[in-house]
C-alpha positions as MATLAB code, in Angstrom:
seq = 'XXXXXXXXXXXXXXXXXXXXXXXXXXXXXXXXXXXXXXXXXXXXXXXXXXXXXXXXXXXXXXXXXXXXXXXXXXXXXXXXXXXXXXXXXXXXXXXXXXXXXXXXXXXXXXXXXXXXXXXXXXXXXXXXXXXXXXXXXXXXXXXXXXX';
ca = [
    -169.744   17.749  125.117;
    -167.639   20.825  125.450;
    -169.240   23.706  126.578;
    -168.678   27.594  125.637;
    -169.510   31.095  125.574;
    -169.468   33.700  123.236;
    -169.926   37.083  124.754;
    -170.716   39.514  122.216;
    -173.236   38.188  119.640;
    -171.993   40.638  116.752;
    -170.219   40.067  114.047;
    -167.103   38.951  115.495;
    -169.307   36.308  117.826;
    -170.971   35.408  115.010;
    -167.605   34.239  112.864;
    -166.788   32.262  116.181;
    -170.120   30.553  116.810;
    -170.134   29.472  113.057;
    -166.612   28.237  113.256;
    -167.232   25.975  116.524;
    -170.983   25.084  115.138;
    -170.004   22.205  113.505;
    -167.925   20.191  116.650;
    -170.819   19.148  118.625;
    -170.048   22.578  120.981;
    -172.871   23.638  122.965;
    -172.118   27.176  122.984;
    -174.376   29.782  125.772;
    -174.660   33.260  123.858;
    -174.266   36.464  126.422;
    -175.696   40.031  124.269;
    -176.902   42.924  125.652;
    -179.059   43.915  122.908;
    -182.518   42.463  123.159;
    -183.427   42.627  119.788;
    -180.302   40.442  119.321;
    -181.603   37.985  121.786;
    -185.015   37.841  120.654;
    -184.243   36.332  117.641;
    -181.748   34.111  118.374;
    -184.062   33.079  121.210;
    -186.189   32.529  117.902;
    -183.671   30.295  116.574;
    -183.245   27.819  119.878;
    -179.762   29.100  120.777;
    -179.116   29.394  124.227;
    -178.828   33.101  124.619;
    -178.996   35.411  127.374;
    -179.534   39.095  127.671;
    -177.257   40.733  130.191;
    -173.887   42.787  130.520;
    -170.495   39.794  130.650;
    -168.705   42.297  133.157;
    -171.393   41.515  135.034;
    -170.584   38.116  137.831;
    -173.880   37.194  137.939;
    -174.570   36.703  134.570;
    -171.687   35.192  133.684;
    -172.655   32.706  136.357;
    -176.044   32.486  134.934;
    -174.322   31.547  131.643;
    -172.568   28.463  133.483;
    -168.806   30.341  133.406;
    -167.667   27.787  136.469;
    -168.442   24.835  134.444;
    -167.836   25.981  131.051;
    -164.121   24.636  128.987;
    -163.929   28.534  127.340;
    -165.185   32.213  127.509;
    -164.795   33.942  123.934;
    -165.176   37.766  124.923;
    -165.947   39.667  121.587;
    -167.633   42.355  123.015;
    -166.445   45.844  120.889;
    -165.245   47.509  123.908;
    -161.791   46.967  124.922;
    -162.329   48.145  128.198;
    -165.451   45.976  128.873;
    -163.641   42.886  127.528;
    -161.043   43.919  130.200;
    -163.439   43.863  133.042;
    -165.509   40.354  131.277;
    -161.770   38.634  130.801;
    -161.295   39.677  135.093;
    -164.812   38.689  136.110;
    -164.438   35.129  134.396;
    -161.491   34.587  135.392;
    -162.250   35.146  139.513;
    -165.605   32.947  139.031;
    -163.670   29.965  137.260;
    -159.685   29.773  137.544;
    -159.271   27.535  134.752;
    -161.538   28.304  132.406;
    -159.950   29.546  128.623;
    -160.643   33.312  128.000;
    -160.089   34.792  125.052;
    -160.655   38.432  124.000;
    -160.435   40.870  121.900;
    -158.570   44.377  122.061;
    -158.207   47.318  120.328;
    -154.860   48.045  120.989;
    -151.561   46.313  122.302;
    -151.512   48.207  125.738;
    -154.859   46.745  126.009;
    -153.897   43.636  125.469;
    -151.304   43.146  127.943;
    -153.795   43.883  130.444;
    -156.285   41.493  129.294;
    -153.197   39.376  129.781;
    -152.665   40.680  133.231;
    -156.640   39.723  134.350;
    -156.493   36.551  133.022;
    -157.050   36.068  129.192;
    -155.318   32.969  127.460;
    -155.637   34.528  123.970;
    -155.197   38.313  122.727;
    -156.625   39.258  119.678;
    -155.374   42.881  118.559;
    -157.561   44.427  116.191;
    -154.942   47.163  115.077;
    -152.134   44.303  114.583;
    -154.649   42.274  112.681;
    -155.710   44.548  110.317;
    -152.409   45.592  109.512;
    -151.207   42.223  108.481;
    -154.894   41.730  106.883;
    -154.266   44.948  105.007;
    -150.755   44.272  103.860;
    -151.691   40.696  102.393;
    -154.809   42.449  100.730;
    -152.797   45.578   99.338;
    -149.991   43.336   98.296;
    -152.465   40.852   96.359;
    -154.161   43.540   94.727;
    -150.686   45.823   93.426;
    -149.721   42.156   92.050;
    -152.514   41.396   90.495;
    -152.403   44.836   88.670;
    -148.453   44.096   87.658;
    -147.381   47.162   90.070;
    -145.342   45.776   92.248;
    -141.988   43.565   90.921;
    -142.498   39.389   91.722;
    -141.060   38.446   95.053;
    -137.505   37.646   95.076;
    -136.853   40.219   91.840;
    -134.103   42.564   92.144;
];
């Protein structure tokens, strides 16, 4: 069985953990909100309440043994310091993260993170598809490929 973490139980974690539910992944949640770990304490998920910048919980969470670290935590600058202290506890773990920002994410790079996600780059192109849909739809913008 593969084993992961999701740091960051919001809704970003949440779209992850659902995606990998269903291929027998036993994933180890890391929140810092208790209320948040209350209830999916509640729920049986493996869950613990603690900071992921933070070596000793990461540990706690089973970093050195797990196959991937998914950082979702809001903060880019948190994420930078979580992508850093995973990667010094377990070399070859996967980390991926998410950043505000391209700077950002070519220092997530530099600490260790396998995958980038920039939340300004994807919300452009999310915005363009969705703005583009929607002017079609409404017959204000000419088809593709018209002159």
């Amino acid at each position: 069985m593969k084993r992961m973490i999701i740091a960051g139980y919001g809704p970003v974690g949440r779209a992850v953990a659902d995606s990998l539910a269903g291929r027998g992944v036993h994933i180890t949640l890391v929140d810092t909100n208790p209320g948040t770990v209350r209830a999916q304490t509640l729920l049986g998920r493996d869950i613990i309440h603690g900071d992921a910048t933070d070596p000793e919980v990461l540990t706690a969470a089973g970093v050195r043994d797990a196959d991937a670290i998914i950082i979702t935590i809001p903060d880019p600058e948190a994420a930078i310091r979580a992508c850093r202290a995973a990667r010094d506890l377990s070399p070859n773990i996967f980390i991926a993260t998410r950043t505000g920002h391209l700077s950002q994410a070519i220092q997530a790079h530099q600490v260790g993170a396998d995958s980038v996600t920039i939340e300004e780059i994807a919300t452009a192109e999310a915005m363009a598809r969705a703005v583009t849909a929607r002017l079609a739809t409404l017959g204000r913008l000419p088809c593709e490929g018209a002159d």
